PDB file of C-alpha atoms and ligand atoms in Angstrom:
ATOM      1  CA  MET A   1     235.850 215.006  11.679  1.00 57.00           C
ATOM      2  CA  SER A   2     235.409 212.253  11.913  1.00 76.00           C
ATOM      3  CA  ASP A   3     236.746 209.234  14.050  1.00 90.00           C
ATOM      4  CA  ILE A   4     239.131 207.770  11.653  1.00 95.00           C
ATOM      5  CA  ASP A   5     242.129 207.693  12.356  1.00 97.00           C
ATOM      6  CA  GLU A   6     245.024 209.668   8.666  1.00 97.00           C
ATOM      7  CA  ALA A   7     247.014 206.741   9.011  1.00 98.00           C
ATOM      8  CA  THR A   8     244.151 204.369   8.071  1.00 98.00           C
ATOM      9  CA  LEU A   9     242.977 207.568   5.027  1.00 98.00           C
ATOM     10  CA  ASP A  10     246.433 207.701   3.771  1.00 98.00           C
ATOM     11  CA  ARG A  11     246.375 204.206   3.330  1.00 98.00           C
ATOM     12  CA  LEU A  12     243.365 204.120   2.127  1.00 98.00           C
ATOM     13  CA  ARG A  13     244.390 206.791  -0.274  1.00 98.00           C
ATOM     14  CA  GLN A  14     247.362 205.000  -1.976  1.00 98.00           C
ATOM     15  CA  ALA A  15     244.918 202.015  -2.390  1.00 98.00           C
ATOM     16  CA  ALA A  16     243.105 204.423  -4.686  1.00 99.00           C
ATOM     17  CA  LEU A  17     245.504 205.504  -6.403  1.00 98.00           C
ATOM     18  CA  ASP A  18     247.376 201.868  -7.271  1.00 98.00           C
ATOM     19  CA  ALA A  19     243.532 200.851  -8.140  1.00 99.00           C
ATOM     20  CA  ALA A  20     244.206 204.105 -10.615  1.00 98.00           C
ATOM     21  CA  ALA A  21     246.466 201.647 -12.005  1.00 98.00           C
ATOM     22  CA  HIS A  22     244.123 199.179 -13.909  1.00 98.00           C
ATOM     23  CA  ALA A  23     241.241 201.312 -15.139  1.00 98.00           C
ATOM     24  CA  TYR A  24     240.338 201.737 -18.799  1.00 99.00           C
ATOM     25  CA  ALA A  25     240.582 204.653 -20.569  1.00 98.00           C
ATOM     26  CA  PRO A  26     241.897 205.628 -23.478  1.00 98.00           C
ATOM     27  CA  TYR A  27     239.962 207.491 -24.381  1.00 98.00           C
ATOM     28  CA  SER A  28     239.942 210.477 -22.350  1.00 98.00           C
ATOM     29  CA  LYS A  29     243.392 208.652 -20.364  1.00 98.00           C
ATOM     30  CA  PHE A  30     241.686 210.535 -17.382  1.00 98.00           C
ATOM     31  CA  TYR A  31     243.056 206.889 -14.956  1.00 98.00           C
ATOM     32  CA  VAL A  32     241.062 207.557 -11.907  1.00 98.00           C
ATOM     33  CA  GLY A  33     240.845 204.627  -8.848  1.00 99.00           C
ATOM     34  CA  ALA A  34     238.254 204.299  -5.928  1.00 99.00           C
ATOM     35  CA  ALA A  35     238.329 203.081  -2.437  1.00 99.00           C
ATOM     36  CA  LEU A  36     236.154 201.981   0.248  1.00 98.00           C
ATOM     37  CA  LEU A  37     236.263 201.532   3.865  1.00 98.00           C
ATOM     38  CA  PHE A  38     234.121 199.410   5.523  1.00 98.00           C
ATOM     39  CA  GLU A  39     233.098 198.749   8.766  1.00 97.00           C
ATOM     40  CA  ASP A  40     235.107 195.788   9.749  1.00 97.00           C
ATOM     41  CA  GLY A  41     238.026 197.572   8.320  1.00 98.00           C
ATOM     42  CA  ALA A  42     237.570 195.367   4.252  1.00 98.00           C
ATOM     43  CA  VAL A  43     239.271 197.624   1.808  1.00 98.00           C
ATOM     44  CA  VAL A  44     237.323 197.839  -1.791  1.00 98.00           C
ATOM     45  CA  THR A  45     238.435 199.026  -4.933  1.00 99.00           C
ATOM     46  CA  GLY A  46     237.595 200.359  -7.997  1.00 98.00           C
ATOM     47  CA  CYS A  47     239.407 202.058 -11.229  1.00 99.00           C
ATOM     48  CA  ASN A  48     237.066 203.795 -14.148  1.00 99.00           C
ATOM     49  CA  VAL A  49     236.631 201.286 -17.229  1.00 98.00           C
ATOM     50  CA  GLU A  50     235.408 203.522 -20.717  1.00 98.00           C
ATOM     51  CA  ASN A  51     234.213 201.968 -23.640  1.00 98.00           C
ATOM     52  CA  VAL A  52     234.276 203.433 -27.191  1.00 98.00           C
ATOM     53  CA  SER A  53     230.644 203.427 -27.211  1.00 98.00           C
ATOM     54  CA  TYR A  54     231.212 206.781 -24.675  1.00 98.00           C
ATOM     55  CA  GLY A  55     228.279 207.309 -23.075  1.00 98.00           C
ATOM     56  CA  LEU A  56     228.770 203.344 -20.917  1.00 98.00           C
ATOM     57  CA  THR A  57     231.816 204.533 -19.322  1.00 98.00           C
ATOM     58  CA  SER A  58     231.206 203.518 -15.682  1.00 98.00           C
ATOM     59  CA  CYS A  59     233.244 205.878 -12.955  1.00 98.00           C
ATOM     60  CA  ALA A  60     236.225 203.626 -10.255  1.00 99.00           C
ATOM     61  CA  GLU A  61     233.633 204.960  -7.619  1.00 98.00           C
ATOM     62  CA  ARG A  62     230.799 203.001  -8.842  1.00 98.00           C
ATOM     63  CA  ASN A  63     232.484 200.162  -9.980  1.00 98.00           C
ATOM     64  CA  ALA A  64     233.865 200.019  -6.613  1.00 98.00           C
ATOM     65  CA  LEU A  65     231.149 200.275  -5.031  1.00 98.00           C
ATOM     66  CA  PHE A  66     229.276 197.595  -7.236  1.00 98.00           C
ATOM     67  CA  ARG A  67     232.109 195.256  -6.715  1.00 98.00           C
ATOM     68  CA  ALA A  68     231.756 195.476  -3.503  1.00 98.00           C
ATOM     69  CA  ILE A  69     228.033 194.952  -2.694  1.00 98.00           C
ATOM     70  CA  SER A  70     228.735 192.190  -5.635  1.00 98.00           C
ATOM     71  CA  GLU A  71     231.464 189.741  -3.148  1.00 98.00           C
ATOM     72  CA  ARG A  72     230.442 191.297  -0.070  1.00 97.00           C
ATOM     73  CA  GLY A  73     226.466 192.178   0.316  1.00 97.00           C
ATOM     74  CA  ALA A  74     225.142 195.153   1.510  1.00 97.00           C
ATOM     75  CA  GLY A  75     225.104 194.251   4.858  1.00 96.00           C
ATOM     76  CA  GLN A  76     228.171 196.655   5.735  1.00 97.00           C
ATOM     77  CA  LYS A  77     227.710 200.332   5.860  1.00 98.00           C
ATOM     78  CA  ILE A  78     231.030 202.200   4.356  1.00 98.00           C
ATOM     79  CA  ARG A  79     232.389 204.662   6.688  1.00 98.00           C
ATOM     80  CA  ALA A  80     235.406 206.262   4.700  1.00 98.00           C
ATOM     81  CA  ILE A  81     235.341 206.724   0.445  1.00 98.00           C
ATOM     82  CA  ALA A  82     239.099 207.436  -1.004  1.00 99.00           C
ATOM     83  CA  VAL A  83     239.456 208.987  -4.842  1.00 98.00           C
ATOM     84  CA  ALA A  84     242.596 209.601  -6.467  1.00 98.00           C
ATOM     85  CA  ASN A  85     243.827 209.393 -10.259  1.00 98.00           C
ATOM     86  CA  ARG A  86     247.342 209.598 -12.034  1.00 98.00           C
ATOM     87  CA  ASN A  87     247.290 212.795 -13.825  1.00 98.00           C
ATOM     88  CA  GLY A  88     247.558 215.271 -11.174  1.00 98.00           C
ATOM     89  CA  ALA A  89     244.720 216.992 -11.519  1.00 98.00           C
ATOM     90  CA  ALA A  90     241.141 217.775  -9.507  1.00 98.00           C
ATOM     91  CA  SER A  91     238.100 214.402  -9.119  1.00 98.00           C
ATOM     92  CA  PRO A  92     235.918 215.071  -6.125  1.00 98.00           C
ATOM     93  CA  PRO A  93     233.348 211.823  -7.403  1.00 98.00           C
ATOM     94  CA  CYS A  94     231.090 213.195  -9.544  1.00 98.00           C
ATOM     95  CA  GLY A  95     226.771 213.739  -9.477  1.00 98.00           C
ATOM     96  CA  ALA A  96     225.267 210.039 -10.135  1.00 98.00           C
ATOM     97  CA  CYS A  97     228.146 208.112  -7.881  1.00 98.00           C
ATOM     98  CA  ARG A  98     227.318 210.226  -4.784  1.00 98.00           C
ATOM     99  CA  GLN A  99     224.043 209.273  -5.181  1.00 98.00           C
ATOM    100  CA  VAL A 100     224.850 205.552  -5.621  1.00 98.00           C
ATOM    101  CA  MET A 101     226.960 206.331  -2.993  1.00 98.00           C
ATOM    102  CA  SER A 102     224.262 207.458  -0.472  1.00 98.00           C
ATOM    103  CA  GLU A 103     223.212 203.951  -0.177  1.00 97.00           C
ATOM    104  CA  PHE A 104     226.036 202.879   1.352  1.00 98.00           C
ATOM    105  CA  VAL A 105     227.405 205.196   3.533  1.00 98.00           C
ATOM    106  CA  THR A 106     227.320 205.642   7.455  1.00 98.00           C
ATOM    107  CA  ALA A 107     226.023 208.969   8.638  1.00 97.00           C
ATOM    108  CA  ASP A 108     229.569 210.545   9.706  1.00 97.00           C
ATOM    109  CA  ALA A 109     231.506 208.761   5.780  1.00 98.00           C
ATOM    110  CA  VAL A 110     233.768 210.407   4.793  1.00 98.00           C
ATOM    111  CA  VAL A 111     235.207 211.596   1.763  1.00 98.00           C
ATOM    112  CA  CYS A 112     238.779 211.604   0.421  1.00 98.00           C
ATOM    113  CA  PHE A 113     239.347 213.707  -3.049  1.00 98.00           C
ATOM    114  CA  PRO A 114     242.333 215.898  -5.035  1.00 98.00           C
ATOM    115  CA  GLY A 115     240.167 219.264  -5.065  1.00 98.00           C
ATOM    116  CA  GLU A 116     241.334 221.878  -6.600  1.00 97.00           C
ATOM    117  CA  SER A 117     243.475 223.287  -4.418  1.00 97.00           C
ATOM    118  CA  GLY A 118     245.145 220.061  -2.701  1.00 97.00           C
ATOM    119  CA  PRO A 119     243.864 216.682  -0.714  1.00 97.00           C
ATOM    120  CA  GLU A 120     240.496 217.252   0.589  1.00 98.00           C
ATOM    121  CA  THR A 121     237.927 215.392   3.340  1.00 98.00           C
ATOM    122  CA  ARG A 122     235.503 215.988   3.486  1.00 98.00           C
ATOM    123  CA  PRO A 123     231.547 214.859   5.313  1.00 98.00           C
ATOM    124  CA  PHE A 124     229.746 212.843   3.167  1.00 98.00           C
ATOM    125  CA  ARG A 125     226.957 214.571   3.563  1.00 98.00           C
ATOM    126  CA  GLU A 126     228.662 217.983   3.231  1.00 98.00           C
ATOM    127  CA  ILE A 127     228.910 217.294   0.035  1.00 98.00           C
ATOM    128  CA  PHE A 128     225.723 215.355  -1.385  1.00 98.00           C
ATOM    129  CA  PRO A 129     224.026 216.835   1.895  1.00 96.00           C
ATOM    130  CA  TRP A 130     219.994 216.279  -0.646  1.00 95.00           C
ATOM    131  CA  SER A 131     219.487 212.651  -1.930  1.00 94.00           C
ATOM    132  CA  PHE A 132     217.110 210.594  -3.226  1.00 94.00           C
ATOM    133  CA  ARG A 133     215.189 208.305  -1.491  1.00 92.00           C
ATOM    134  CA  PHE A 134     212.138 206.609  -1.915  1.00 91.00           C
ATOM    135  CA  GLU A 135     210.640 204.143   0.902  1.00 86.00           C
ATOM    136  CA  PRO A 136     209.050 201.183  -1.442  1.00 84.00           C
ATOM    137  CA  GLU A 137     205.047 200.917  -0.323  1.00 87.00           C
ATOM    138  CA  ASP A 138     205.334 197.372   1.118  1.00 84.00           C
ATOM    139  CA  GLY A 139     208.406 198.060   2.506  1.00 74.00           C
ATOM    140  CA  ARG A 140     211.351 195.735   0.538  1.00 69.00           C
ATOM    141  CA  ARG A 141     214.105 196.645  -1.264  1.00 66.00           C
TER     142      ARG A 141
HETATM  143  N1  LIG B 201     235.641 209.079 -13.764  1.00 51.94           N
HETATM  144  C1  LIG B 201     235.864 208.429 -12.641  1.00 51.94           C
HETATM  145  O1  LIG B 201     236.425 207.361 -13.049  1.00 51.94           O
HETATM  146  N2  LIG B 201     235.344 209.089 -11.382  1.00 51.94           N
HETATM  147  C2  LIG B 201     234.580 210.401 -11.421  1.00 51.94           C
HETATM  148  O2  LIG B 201     234.378 211.027 -10.469  1.00 51.94           O
HETATM  149  C3  LIG B 201     234.252 210.660 -13.239  1.00 51.94           C
HETATM  150  C4  LIG B 201     234.868 210.840 -13.258  1.00 51.94           C
HETATM  151  C5  LIG B 201     236.285 209.128 -15.462  1.00 51.94           C
HETATM  152  C6  LIG B 201     234.662 208.383 -16.233  1.00 51.94           C
HETATM  153  C7  LIG B 201     235.734 208.357 -17.577  1.00 51.94           C
HETATM  154  O3  LIG B 201     235.869 207.508 -17.357  1.00 51.94           O
HETATM  155  C8  LIG B 201     236.735 209.554 -17.141  1.00 51.94           C
HETATM  156  O4  LIG B 201     236.926 209.949 -15.496  1.00 51.94           O
HETATM  157  C9  LIG B 201     236.363 211.124 -17.348  1.00 51.94           C
HETATM  158  O5  LIG B 201     235.515 211.409 -17.330  1.00 51.94           O
END
């Protein structure tokens, strides 16, 4: 499916689980972590951060993404994303996070997440085939 070896994906899954230890989730008590593997081999992680004004909560995946762009710029694409939680539950990335991911992943990027019946590893294009796209008329981004 992807040319990333299973040991590398396992390390990424573990990095996501480690990141979930920092989750700030006093309201849902659902502790999520995400880890992104970039083309140069760098790994950037994030966790969910909730707020008492619930709608301001930010998912682990988007926090990892925004952290990565803030620290590294947007020059490198993401080859793999792992999501984990400390609740032993299924947690595929939410739709909002998939849309944000879509702008920064390689064509053959994979996503690892806990599914309903165990660990899943799926091509990103399979879990988010119709991303919203828009090219500004002046060609700038
Ligand atoms: N959450 C994530 O961090 N990632 C997802 O893909 C879905 C949900 C968080 C948001 C909130 O803090 C908690 O999980 C329960 O929804």
